Short mmCIF file of C-alpha atoms in Angstrom, two decimals:
data_model
loop_
_atom_site.label_atom_id
_atom_site.label_comp_id
_atom_site.label_asym_id
_atom_site.label_seq_id
_atom_site.Cartn_x
_atom_site.Cartn_y
_atom_site.Cartn_z
CA MET L 12 -1.53 34.55 20.22
CA VAL L 13 -0.07 31.71 22.29
CA SER L 14 -1.14 33.54 25.43
CA ASP L 15 -4.74 32.77 24.42
CA TRP L 16 -4.08 29.02 24.41
CA ASN L 17 -5.18 26.67 27.16
CA GLU L 18 -4.19 23.12 28.07
CA ASP L 19 -6.44 20.24 29.02
CA ILE L 20 -6.12 16.48 29.40
CA LEU L 21 -7.36 14.31 26.56
CA SER L 22 -10.11 12.63 28.58
CA ASN L 23 -11.82 16.03 29.01
CA ILE L 24 -11.98 16.75 25.27
CA ALA L 25 -12.49 13.22 23.89
CA GLU L 26 -13.96 9.88 24.80
CA ILE L 27 -11.48 7.00 24.78
CA ILE L 28 -12.90 3.53 24.07
CA ASP L 29 -10.75 0.44 24.55
CA SER L 30 -10.79 -2.56 22.20
CA ARG L 31 -11.58 -6.10 23.26
CA HIS L 32 -8.66 -7.88 24.92
CA LYS L 33 -8.97 -11.12 22.98
CA THR L 34 -8.16 -12.58 19.59
CA PRO L 35 -11.14 -13.31 17.33
CA VAL L 36 -11.67 -16.00 14.73
CA TYR L 37 -11.09 -14.37 11.35
CA SER L 38 -13.20 -15.00 8.23
CA ASP L 39 -12.57 -14.93 4.49
CA SER L 40 -15.11 -12.11 4.17
CA GLY L 41 -17.10 -9.81 6.41
CA TYR L 42 -16.35 -6.65 8.35
CA PRO L 43 -12.79 -5.24 8.52
CA MET L 44 -10.98 -5.54 11.83
CA VAL L 45 -8.34 -2.88 12.46
CA ARG L 46 -5.27 -4.19 14.26
CA VAL L 47 -2.08 -2.39 15.28
CA VAL L 48 -0.49 -3.23 11.91
CA ASP L 49 -3.32 -1.37 10.14
CA VAL L 50 -2.80 1.92 12.00
CA ASN L 51 -0.15 3.72 9.96
CA GLY L 52 -0.96 7.41 10.38
CA GLY L 53 -3.05 9.58 8.08
CA ALA L 54 -6.38 8.31 6.80
CA LEU L 55 -7.24 4.83 8.07
CA ASN L 56 -6.84 2.36 5.19
CA LEU L 57 -9.02 -0.74 5.50
CA GLU L 58 -7.80 -2.44 2.32
CA SER L 59 -5.41 -4.95 3.94
CA THR L 60 -7.37 -5.63 7.14
CA LYS L 61 -8.45 -9.08 8.25
CA LYS L 62 -12.20 -9.78 8.16
CA VAL L 63 -14.63 -10.98 10.83
CA SER L 64 -18.20 -12.30 10.85
CA ASP L 65 -21.33 -10.35 11.81
CA ASP L 66 -21.38 -11.90 15.29
CA ILE L 67 -17.77 -11.01 16.02
CA TYR L 68 -18.31 -7.50 14.67
CA GLU L 69 -21.25 -7.02 17.05
CA ASP L 70 -19.11 -8.23 19.97
CA PHE L 71 -16.00 -6.19 19.18
CA SER L 72 -17.80 -3.01 18.08
CA ARG L 73 -19.52 -2.82 21.48
CA GLY L 74 -22.73 -1.58 19.88
CA ARG L 75 -21.08 1.48 18.27
CA ASP L 76 -20.37 1.90 14.57
CA PRO L 77 -17.33 4.06 13.71
CA GLN L 78 -17.97 7.54 12.34
CA ILE L 79 -16.07 9.96 10.14
CA GLY L 80 -13.83 12.00 12.45
CA ASP L 81 -13.11 9.17 14.88
CA LEU L 82 -9.44 8.59 15.66
CA VAL L 83 -7.70 5.24 16.21
CA ILE L 84 -4.50 4.88 18.26
CA SER L 85 -2.19 1.86 18.56
CA ARG L 86 -1.04 0.90 22.05
CA VAL L 87 1.38 -2.05 21.83
CA GLY L 88 4.45 -2.70 19.71
CA SER L 89 4.12 0.05 17.14
CA TYR L 90 2.64 2.26 19.86
CA GLY L 91 1.23 5.79 19.76
CA VAL L 92 0.45 5.82 16.02
CA VAL L 93 -2.80 7.64 15.20
CA SER L 94 -5.04 7.43 12.12
CA TYR L 95 -8.29 9.25 11.36
CA VAL L 96 -11.51 7.76 9.95
CA ASN L 97 -12.57 9.38 6.67
CA SER L 98 -15.23 6.99 5.38
CA ASN L 99 -18.52 5.50 6.54
CA GLU L 100 -17.38 1.91 6.06
CA LYS L 101 -18.05 -0.16 9.17
CA PHE L 102 -15.13 -1.79 10.98
CA CYS L 103 -14.22 -2.91 14.49
CA LEU L 104 -11.03 -2.70 16.50
CA GLY L 105 -8.71 -5.58 17.23
CA GLN L 106 -6.84 -5.81 20.51
CA ASN L 107 -4.13 -3.29 21.49
CA THR L 108 -5.89 -0.39 19.76
CA ALA L 109 -8.39 2.21 20.99
CA PHE L 110 -10.89 4.71 19.66
CA ILE L 111 -10.50 8.40 20.46
CA ILE L 112 -13.85 10.14 19.91
CA PRO L 113 -13.19 13.92 19.78
CA LYS L 114 -15.47 16.47 21.43
CA ILE L 115 -13.53 19.26 19.68
CA ASN L 116 -12.48 19.68 16.03
CA SER L 117 -11.48 16.15 15.06
CA ARG L 118 -8.77 16.97 12.56
CA PHE L 119 -7.19 19.51 14.92
CA LEU L 120 -7.04 16.90 17.68
CA TYR L 121 -5.46 14.44 15.25
CA TYR L 122 -2.65 16.89 14.49
CA GLN L 123 -2.14 17.60 18.18
CA LEU L 124 -1.80 13.87 18.86
CA ILE L 125 0.96 13.54 16.23
CA SER L 126 2.72 16.76 17.29
CA PRO L 127 6.17 16.70 18.93
CA PHE L 128 4.57 17.86 22.20
CA VAL L 129 2.35 14.77 22.48
CA LYS L 130 4.94 12.41 20.99
CA TRP L 131 7.29 13.45 23.80
CA GLN L 132 4.58 12.59 26.34
CA ILE L 133 4.04 9.19 24.72
CA GLU L 134 7.72 8.35 25.18
CA GLN L 135 7.48 9.29 28.88
CA PHE L 136 4.43 7.07 29.42
CA VAL L 137 5.47 3.98 27.44
CA VAL L 138 6.53 0.91 29.44
CA GLY L 139 8.07 -2.48 28.62
CA ALA L 140 11.49 -3.46 27.36
CA VAL L 141 10.59 -6.07 24.74
CA GLN L 142 6.98 -5.21 23.81
CA LYS L 143 6.54 -1.51 24.52
CA THR L 144 3.04 -0.50 25.59
CA ILE L 145 1.14 2.65 26.40
CA SER L 146 -1.82 2.22 28.73
CA LEU L 147 -5.31 3.66 28.29
CA LYS L 148 -4.82 5.48 31.60
CA SER L 149 -1.77 7.25 30.17
CA ILE L 150 -3.54 8.10 26.90
CA ARG L 151 -6.35 9.75 28.87
CA GLN L 152 -3.75 11.91 30.66
CA PHE L 153 -2.18 13.39 27.50
CA GLN L 154 -1.87 17.15 27.80
CA ILE L 155 -3.37 18.87 24.75
CA LYS L 156 -2.74 22.50 23.77
CA LEU L 157 -5.96 24.30 22.84
CA PRO L 158 -5.98 27.62 20.96
CA PRO L 159 -9.31 29.42 20.45
CA VAL L 160 -11.85 27.43 18.39
CA THR L 161 -11.42 29.65 15.31
CA GLU L 162 -7.68 28.94 15.34
CA GLN L 163 -8.27 25.21 15.84
CA LYS L 164 -10.42 25.17 12.69
CA ALA L 165 -7.89 27.22 10.72
CA ILE L 166 -4.97 24.98 11.72
CA ALA L 167 -6.99 21.85 10.92
CA HIS L 168 -7.91 23.28 7.51
CA ILE L 169 -4.32 24.19 6.59
CA LEU L 170 -2.77 20.86 7.56
CA GLY L 171 -5.84 18.90 6.49
CA SER L 172 -5.75 20.34 2.98
CA LEU L 173 -2.24 18.91 2.56
CA ASP L 174 -3.23 15.49 3.91
CA ASP L 175 -6.36 15.45 1.75
CA LYS L 176 -4.21 15.98 -1.35
CA ILE L 177 -1.88 13.18 -0.23
CA GLU L 178 -4.83 10.84 0.29
CA LEU L 179 -6.33 11.75 -3.10
CA ASN L 180 -3.01 10.95 -4.79
CA ARG L 181 -2.81 7.66 -2.89
CA GLN L 182 -6.27 6.66 -4.04
CA MET L 183 -5.43 7.61 -7.62
CA ASN L 184 -2.30 5.46 -7.42
CA GLU L 185 -4.32 2.51 -6.16
CA THR L 186 -6.65 2.90 -9.15
CA LEU L 187 -3.76 3.05 -11.61
CA GLU L 188 -2.09 0.00 -10.06
CA ALA L 189 -5.39 -1.89 -10.23
CA MET L 190 -5.73 -0.96 -13.91
CA ALA L 191 -2.25 -2.33 -14.67
CA GLN L 192 -3.07 -5.54 -12.78
CA ALA L 193 -6.45 -5.95 -14.49
CA LEU L 194 -4.96 -5.50 -17.96
CA PHE L 195 -2.23 -8.06 -17.24
CA LYS L 196 -4.81 -10.56 -16.00
CA SER L 197 -7.04 -10.02 -19.04
CA TRP L 198 -4.25 -10.43 -21.58
CA PHE L 199 -1.90 -12.98 -20.01
CA VAL L 200 -3.98 -15.00 -17.53
CA ASP L 201 -7.55 -15.07 -18.86
CA PHE L 202 -6.37 -14.72 -22.51
CA ASP L 203 -9.40 -12.53 -23.34
CA PRO L 204 -8.11 -11.19 -26.69
CA VAL L 205 -7.15 -14.71 -27.83
CA ILE L 206 -10.64 -15.95 -26.94
CA ASP L 207 -12.17 -12.99 -28.82
CA ASN L 208 -10.06 -13.75 -31.90
CA ALA L 209 -10.88 -17.47 -31.74
CA LEU L 210 -14.60 -16.71 -31.51
CA ALA L 211 -14.39 -14.32 -34.46
CA ALA L 212 -12.46 -16.90 -36.55
CA GLY L 213 -14.77 -19.74 -35.58
CA ASN L 214 -11.92 -21.71 -34.02
CA ALA L 215 -12.39 -24.23 -31.23
CA ILE L 216 -12.31 -23.01 -27.62
CA PRO L 217 -10.70 -25.43 -25.12
CA ASP L 218 -13.11 -26.66 -22.45
CA GLU L 219 -11.35 -24.77 -19.66
CA PHE L 220 -12.05 -21.45 -21.44
CA ILE L 221 -15.68 -22.10 -22.42
CA GLU L 222 -17.16 -20.21 -19.47
CA ARG L 223 -14.89 -17.23 -20.14
CA ALA L 224 -15.81 -17.34 -23.83
CA GLU L 225 -19.51 -17.10 -22.97
CA GLN L 226 -18.75 -14.01 -20.88
CA ARG L 227 -16.73 -12.45 -23.72
CA LYS L 228 -19.61 -12.93 -26.18
CA LYS L 229 -21.67 -10.50 -24.12
CA ILE L 230 -19.09 -7.69 -24.32
CA GLU L 231 -19.86 -5.16 -27.06
CA ARG L 232 -16.29 -4.08 -27.86
CA LYS L 233 -12.94 -5.28 -26.59
CA GLU L 234 -9.43 -4.13 -27.60
CA SER L 235 -8.55 -1.90 -30.54
CA SER L 236 -7.99 -3.74 -33.83
CA ASP L 237 -4.24 -2.95 -33.77
CA ILE L 238 -3.82 -4.49 -30.32
CA GLN L 239 -6.17 -7.37 -31.15
CA GLY L 240 -3.97 -8.22 -34.11
CA LEU L 241 -1.03 -8.91 -31.78
CA PHE L 242 -2.84 -11.91 -30.31
CA PRO L 243 -3.29 -15.32 -32.00
CA ASP L 244 -6.75 -16.68 -32.78
CA GLU L 245 -6.33 -20.23 -31.46
CA PHE L 246 -4.88 -22.27 -28.62
CA GLU L 247 -2.43 -25.16 -28.58
CA PHE L 248 -1.82 -27.83 -25.96
CA THR L 249 1.55 -28.19 -24.18
CA GLU L 250 2.63 -30.89 -21.73
CA GLU L 251 4.16 -28.30 -19.40
CA MET L 252 1.39 -25.69 -19.17
CA GLY L 253 -1.72 -27.20 -20.74
CA TRP L 254 -3.63 -25.02 -23.23
CA ILE L 255 -1.84 -21.79 -24.12
CA PRO L 256 -2.20 -19.27 -26.95
CA LYS L 257 -0.65 -20.62 -30.15
CA GLY L 258 2.85 -19.34 -30.78
CA TRP L 259 3.53 -18.42 -27.17
CA ASN L 260 6.38 -20.22 -25.41
CA SER L 261 6.22 -22.36 -22.30
CA GLY L 262 9.34 -22.40 -20.16
CA THR L 263 10.72 -21.03 -16.90
CA LEU L 264 11.44 -17.63 -15.44
CA GLY L 265 15.15 -18.28 -15.90
CA ASP L 266 14.67 -18.24 -19.69
CA PHE L 267 14.24 -14.46 -19.74
CA ALA L 268 14.62 -12.89 -16.28
CA ILE L 269 17.96 -11.55 -15.03
CA LEU L 270 18.32 -12.26 -11.31
CA GLY L 271 20.90 -10.99 -8.84
CA ASN L 272 21.63 -10.77 -5.12
CA GLY L 273 22.01 -7.52 -3.22
CA LYS L 274 25.02 -6.38 -1.21
CA THR L 275 25.69 -5.02 2.25
CA SER L 276 24.48 -1.44 2.27
CA PRO L 277 26.86 1.51 2.53
CA ASP L 278 26.56 4.22 5.20
CA ARG L 279 22.88 5.15 5.51
CA ALA L 280 23.56 8.43 7.31
CA VAL L 281 23.70 10.56 4.15
CA GLY L 282 22.21 10.60 0.67
CA ASP L 283 18.81 10.47 -1.00
CA ILE L 284 19.05 7.12 -2.83
CA PRO L 285 16.68 4.61 -1.19
CA VAL L 286 18.05 1.43 0.37
CA PHE L 287 15.78 -1.63 0.13
CA GLY L 288 15.96 -4.71 2.31
CA SER L 289 13.69 -7.72 2.57
CA ASN L 290 10.86 -5.68 4.12
CA GLY L 291 10.99 -2.61 1.86
CA LYS L 292 12.80 0.68 2.22
CA ILE L 293 15.08 0.80 5.26
CA GLY L 294 16.93 4.09 4.70
CA ASP L 295 18.84 6.24 2.22
CA CYS L 296 22.44 6.39 1.04
CA ASP L 297 24.53 8.16 -1.60
CA GLU L 298 25.31 5.12 -3.78
CA SER L 299 23.30 2.77 -5.98
CA ASN L 300 23.76 -0.82 -7.16
CA ARG L 301 20.57 -1.00 -9.28
CA ASP L 302 18.63 1.30 -11.59
CA ASN L 303 15.04 0.40 -12.55
CA THR L 304 14.52 -2.97 -10.93
CA ILE L 305 12.23 -5.31 -9.00
CA ILE L 306 13.17 -5.96 -5.37
CA ILE L 307 12.37 -9.42 -3.96
CA GLY L 308 12.62 -10.21 -0.24
CA ARG L 309 15.12 -13.07 0.14
CA VAL L 310 15.12 -14.03 3.83
CA GLY L 311 12.97 -13.87 6.94
CA SER L 312 9.28 -13.22 7.43
CA TYR L 313 9.19 -10.89 4.40
CA CYS L 314 10.62 -13.58 2.15
CA GLY L 315 9.00 -13.18 -1.29
CA SER L 316 7.90 -9.57 -0.82
CA LEU L 317 7.88 -7.55 -4.04
CA GLN L 318 8.49 -3.92 -4.94
CA TYR L 319 8.98 -2.27 -8.31
CA TYR L 320 11.30 0.75 -8.21
CA PRO L 321 12.07 2.37 -11.60
CA PHE L 322 14.92 4.59 -10.34
CA LYS L 323 18.38 4.27 -8.81
CA CYS L 324 18.48 2.37 -5.52
CA TRP L 325 20.60 0.11 -3.34
CA ILE L 326 19.49 -3.46 -2.66
CA THR L 327 20.92 -5.10 0.47
CA ASP L 328 21.98 -8.73 0.83
CA ASN L 329 18.58 -9.53 2.39
CA ALA L 330 16.97 -9.07 -1.02
CA MET L 331 17.35 -10.00 -4.68
CA SER L 332 16.72 -8.12 -7.90
CA ALA L 333 14.84 -9.24 -11.00
CA GLU L 334 15.02 -7.48 -14.36
CA MET L 335 14.38 -7.98 -18.06
CA LYS L 336 17.05 -7.42 -20.69
CA ASN L 337 14.86 -4.59 -21.97
CA LYS L 338 14.20 -2.66 -18.76
CA ASP L 339 11.06 -1.14 -20.24
CA HIS L 340 9.64 -4.66 -19.80
CA ASN L 341 10.33 -4.72 -16.03
CA ILE L 342 6.73 -3.73 -15.36
CA TYR L 343 5.60 -6.88 -17.22
CA LEU L 344 7.94 -9.00 -15.07
CA PHE L 345 6.70 -7.28 -11.90
CA GLN L 346 3.08 -8.13 -12.73
CA LEU L 347 4.06 -11.70 -13.59
CA LEU L 348 5.83 -12.18 -10.25
CA SER L 349 2.98 -10.48 -8.37
CA ARG L 350 0.63 -13.25 -9.45
CA ASP L 351 2.86 -15.91 -7.91
CA ASN L 352 2.85 -16.18 -4.11
CA LEU L 353 6.64 -16.32 -3.83
CA ASN L 354 6.48 -16.78 -0.07
CA ASP L 355 5.03 -20.26 -0.66
CA ARG L 356 8.21 -21.20 -2.54
CA ARG L 357 10.55 -20.49 0.39
CA THR L 358 12.75 -23.15 1.93
CA GLY L 359 14.00 -23.53 5.50
CA SER L 360 11.97 -23.78 8.71
CA GLY L 361 13.98 -21.63 11.09
CA GLN L 362 15.01 -18.94 8.60
CA PRO L 363 12.78 -18.82 5.48
CA LEU L 364 14.84 -18.38 2.33
CA LEU L 365 14.37 -17.73 -1.38
CA ASN L 366 17.23 -18.10 -3.81
CA GLN L 367 17.87 -17.56 -7.52
CA SER L 368 17.57 -21.25 -8.33
CA ILE L 369 14.05 -21.37 -6.93
CA LEU L 370 13.00 -18.33 -8.93
CA ARG L 371 14.61 -19.50 -12.17
CA SER L 372 12.67 -22.77 -12.00
CA ILE L 373 9.20 -21.13 -11.89
CA LYS L 374 7.20 -22.36 -14.88
CA THR L 375 5.63 -19.66 -17.01
CA ILE L 376 4.25 -18.74 -20.42
CA THR L 377 5.93 -16.08 -22.53
CA PRO L 378 3.98 -14.10 -25.16
CA SER L 379 5.53 -12.44 -28.19
CA VAL L 380 7.90 -9.50 -27.74
CA PRO L 381 5.51 -7.07 -29.51
CA LEU L 382 2.82 -7.99 -26.97
CA ILE L 383 5.17 -7.43 -24.03
CA ASP L 384 6.14 -4.13 -25.69
CA GLU L 385 2.50 -3.05 -25.91
CA TYR L 386 1.60 -4.06 -22.37
CA SER L 387 4.72 -2.36 -21.00
CA ARG L 388 3.94 0.83 -22.94
CA ILE L 389 0.47 1.06 -21.40
CA ALA L 390 1.45 0.00 -17.87
CA ASN L 391 4.51 2.26 -17.81
CA SER L 392 2.25 5.22 -18.68
CA PHE L 393 0.25 4.37 -15.52
CA TYR L 394 3.38 4.12 -13.42
CA LYS L 395 4.74 7.44 -14.68
CA LYS L 396 1.62 9.03 -13.21
CA ILE L 397 2.10 7.01 -10.03
CA ASN L 398 5.71 8.14 -9.68
CA LYS L 399 4.72 11.77 -10.29
CA ALA L 400 2.04 11.51 -7.59
CA ASN L 401 4.55 9.93 -5.20
CA ARG L 402 6.99 12.80 -5.73
CA ASN L 403 4.15 15.25 -5.19
CA ASN L 404 3.16 13.45 -1.99
CA ALA L 405 6.72 13.57 -0.69
CA ALA L 406 6.78 17.35 -1.18
CA LEU L 407 3.34 17.75 0.44
CA ALA L 408 4.35 15.58 3.42
CA LYS L 409 7.58 17.55 3.87
CA LEU L 410 5.65 20.84 3.93
CA ARG L 411 3.06 19.42 6.34
CA ASP L 412 5.77 18.08 8.66
CA THR L 413 7.47 21.47 8.61
CA LEU L 414 4.31 23.40 9.40
CA LEU L 415 2.79 21.02 11.96
CA PRO L 416 5.13 21.60 14.96
CA LYS L 417 5.22 25.34 14.32
CA LEU L 418 1.45 25.66 14.11
CA MET L 419 0.84 23.40 17.10
CA SER L 420 3.25 25.40 19.26
CA GLY L 421 2.00 28.79 18.07
CA GLU L 422 5.42 29.62 16.63
CA LEU L 423 3.99 30.25 13.13
CA ARG L 424 1.14 32.65 12.41
CA ILE L 425 -1.87 31.07 10.73
CA ALA L 426 -1.90 33.67 7.94
CA ASP L 427 1.73 32.90 7.08
CA ALA L 428 1.07 29.15 7.02
CA ALA L 429 -2.01 29.63 4.84
CA ALA L 430 0.05 31.59 2.34
CA MET L 431 2.64 28.79 2.19
CA VAL L 432 0.05 26.16 1.20
CA GLU L 433 -2.09 28.38 -1.02
CA ASP L 434 -0.35 27.51 -4.28
CA VAL L 435 0.65 23.91 -3.48
#
């Protein structure tokens, strides 16, 4: 019953530890440093973090290694966002973030901190017109609703089970994406099957592939014989691209890719068709101007960003589309473009810009159509699983977001909420 609930300030039920107020020197490798941009809600993802040396880690970690159950909150810019630590990997905090070390059930406190009740408090405390900020003093004063401990655990379990499924699907998607990338690299960058065929036929290996050939000799079994037969067994030299598999074509992206500019988006107040701009999805509408396409950021700081979306969508005039004549091959084109840092091809100093002419001029190698068919068949099977997991995650997130405010306010009985998630 809600009458059994108490309230307390955050500083009484958690320890709040500030980050260093300085910018470090980053390294190519080392310990992850979590900055505001890395705190995106849910489980803390360290994959895209910048890295720091041992010495900087020791300085910024303040002698404390993070632990599973710790919470991280952002304070400046994208303020008031909370993520939870779910692994033992060491990391340190960059400036404008803080640790929240719970003294109560960690997952329950996480859900309280993202509840409407605390979000309302955050908006009352935040200051600054241009760069909005929430102070550590204000964070310590957050009012937290506290049901009995047994109810805290039950609420954390119900909502946590949904988030755990979302995180598991996310990790599975990362694995599938990595598999598609690795296969593309093996076939179309490292030319592994061509090297294998050349070794088997006793044909010469160009000097630049000798080291790779020695590695391939140590592998017991490679591709199936049917797939292996799609690859040539020797290389040929071209002026444009150097040594390439024999029979493959050297040319430019414009030889086979269909490029187009987006258009001003329609009303984004209604509809369930995603609208993509230069920096990803920016809303939904009820119209589409593309179906199964690759979205490329065209202007601004996200110039050259890439996203593959195999469904109906709207692309705004801040982005371009790229497609193959056979749309089943779009996944091949997406992987090809992903290996080129398109942002480095931008023009303009004040307003970075990519255009169709720049993209069409990119030099590339094109394998045979049957090979693109085979790669696309395999990679598309991965992405069908990814898309299914994404749809599942959307449904799980919707249910979680429906239950969270009702559980955190005591409006919904725990038994009723448990029944709603039992069969999900």
